[in-house]
XYZ file of C-alpha atoms in Angstrom:
147
model
C 25.794 40.685 14.775
C 25.018 39.576 18.296
C 22.679 37.041 19.494
C 19.118 38.156 19.949
C 16.956 35.434 22.345
C 13.535 35.245 22.113
C 12.736 37.517 24.093
C 14.014 40.804 22.342
C 11.910 39.958 18.766
C 8.962 42.621 18.826
C 5.612 41.118 17.821
C 6.317 42.384 14.249
C 9.860 40.950 13.863
C 9.158 37.520 15.284
C 8.752 35.118 11.802
C 6.184 32.677 13.206
C 2.718 32.507 13.867
C 2.576 31.851 17.535
C -1.273 33.010 18.378
C -2.993 30.878 20.384
C -6.529 30.544 18.714
C -9.363 32.559 20.837
C -12.480 30.652 22.985
C -14.616 31.272 19.869
C -12.861 29.684 17.629
C -13.111 25.834 18.660
C -11.296 23.327 17.104
C -12.622 20.040 16.504
C -10.589 16.896 17.262
C -12.979 14.604 17.392
C -12.703 11.602 14.981
C -13.981 11.411 11.334
C -17.617 9.656 11.292
C -17.626 6.435 10.421
C -20.441 4.896 8.129
C -24.385 4.632 9.179
C -25.116 1.982 11.826
C -26.780 -0.531 9.224
C -23.488 -1.005 6.994
C -21.166 -1.669 9.998
C -21.184 -5.682 9.470
C -22.448 -7.369 12.535
C -20.261 -10.358 13.086
C -22.193 -11.869 16.613
C -22.822 -15.053 14.766
C -19.141 -15.622 14.241
C -17.841 -14.990 17.575
C -18.580 -18.183 19.655
C -17.013 -20.321 16.619
C -13.643 -21.619 16.575
C -11.816 -20.240 13.245
C -11.764 -23.522 11.088
C -15.442 -23.421 11.256
C -15.497 -19.938 10.123
C -12.747 -20.574 7.583
C -14.629 -23.425 6.071
C -17.940 -20.998 5.830
C -15.588 -18.509 3.727
C -14.561 -21.177 1.645
C -18.539 -22.189 1.313
C -18.971 -18.868 0.380
C -19.416 -16.693 2.907
C -18.331 -13.248 2.209
C -19.611 -11.996 6.077
C -17.353 -15.224 7.628
C -14.110 -14.150 5.183
C -14.783 -10.362 6.393
C -14.629 -11.357 10.146
C -11.002 -13.253 9.834
C -9.813 -10.035 7.776
C -10.927 -8.277 10.508
C -9.822 -10.683 13.089
C -6.103 -10.747 11.875
C -5.997 -7.720 11.038
C -3.972 -6.175 13.910
C -2.013 -9.606 13.372
C -0.931 -8.778 10.159
C 0.499 -5.831 11.070
C 2.473 -7.163 13.809
C 3.802 -9.327 11.200
C 4.713 -6.624 8.934
C 6.088 -4.255 11.460
C 9.744 -6.243 11.517
C 9.626 -5.581 7.819
C 11.173 -2.669 5.363
C 10.455 -2.412 1.714
C 12.563 -0.018 0.312
C 10.297 2.155 -2.228
C 7.051 1.781 -0.255
C 4.805 2.987 2.292
C 4.156 0.818 5.898
C 1.046 0.514 4.570
C 2.117 -1.270 1.118
C 3.826 -3.992 3.408
C 0.280 -4.436 5.801
C -1.150 -4.968 1.990
C 0.963 -7.529 1.069
C 0.484 -9.659 4.787
C -3.323 -8.945 4.243
C -2.834 -11.020 0.619
C -1.050 -14.108 2.685
C -4.189 -13.822 5.003
C -6.592 -14.175 2.247
C -4.249 -17.280 0.925
C -4.386 -18.633 3.970
C -8.385 -18.685 4.107
C -8.555 -20.200 0.659
C -5.765 -22.722 1.024
C -6.387 -24.006 4.975
C -7.020 -27.721 4.932
C -8.382 -28.740 8.632
C -7.245 -31.981 7.529
C -4.065 -31.653 7.768
C -3.900 -31.254 11.701
C -2.667 -27.788 11.708
C -4.161 -24.783 13.878
C -5.604 -21.951 11.172
C -3.562 -18.960 13.128
C -0.248 -21.448 12.522
C -0.711 -21.758 8.877
C -1.908 -18.120 8.729
C 0.911 -17.097 10.308
C 3.334 -18.565 7.778
C 1.518 -17.551 4.818
C 1.526 -14.077 5.943
C 5.171 -13.876 6.860
C 5.933 -15.819 3.279
C 3.818 -13.503 1.278
C 5.590 -10.106 2.848
C 9.103 -11.646 2.816
C 8.474 -12.285 -0.942
C 7.811 -8.868 -1.435
C 10.718 -7.182 0.211
C 12.733 -10.075 -2.257
C 10.686 -8.930 -5.336
C 10.957 -4.594 -4.545
C 15.296 -5.499 -3.791
C 15.804 -7.656 -6.886
C 17.986 -6.291 -9.190
C 16.432 -8.325 -12.479
C 14.470 -5.362 -14.328
C 17.320 -2.661 -12.628
C 18.945 -1.876 -16.073
C 15.509 -1.713 -18.328
C 14.458 1.041 -15.404
C 16.933 2.470 -14.357
C 17.291 5.332 -17.446
């Protein structure tokens, strides 16, 4: 059988649909609509404060302060989780573990220990992610789950 190049196929023989949508068929590439404006939390009142002050407010029961910190450090958590691999799980699972570590950092931070919140949060996030990786890769329950 001789080789047939792309140009030699007739339109009915070619197995792929390479048609371009016509002018009337517009494709919508816009981003998904977010929640209505009143549901988006406004964090302007926390912008000028130091992290230590916001942590104290979160520990006093201010849910918006906690949400502000979680949003503020979300990309930091993603950056930390990027370097690890969790067998049998998505990258989002590691990010979620990092967010748990961040929550624990907010909960357990003690300002009188002369440490910055960012440094303490980095330590908690990294340890939580490493613990998740170790737990997922250990062989303890392999005989029970291997059947």
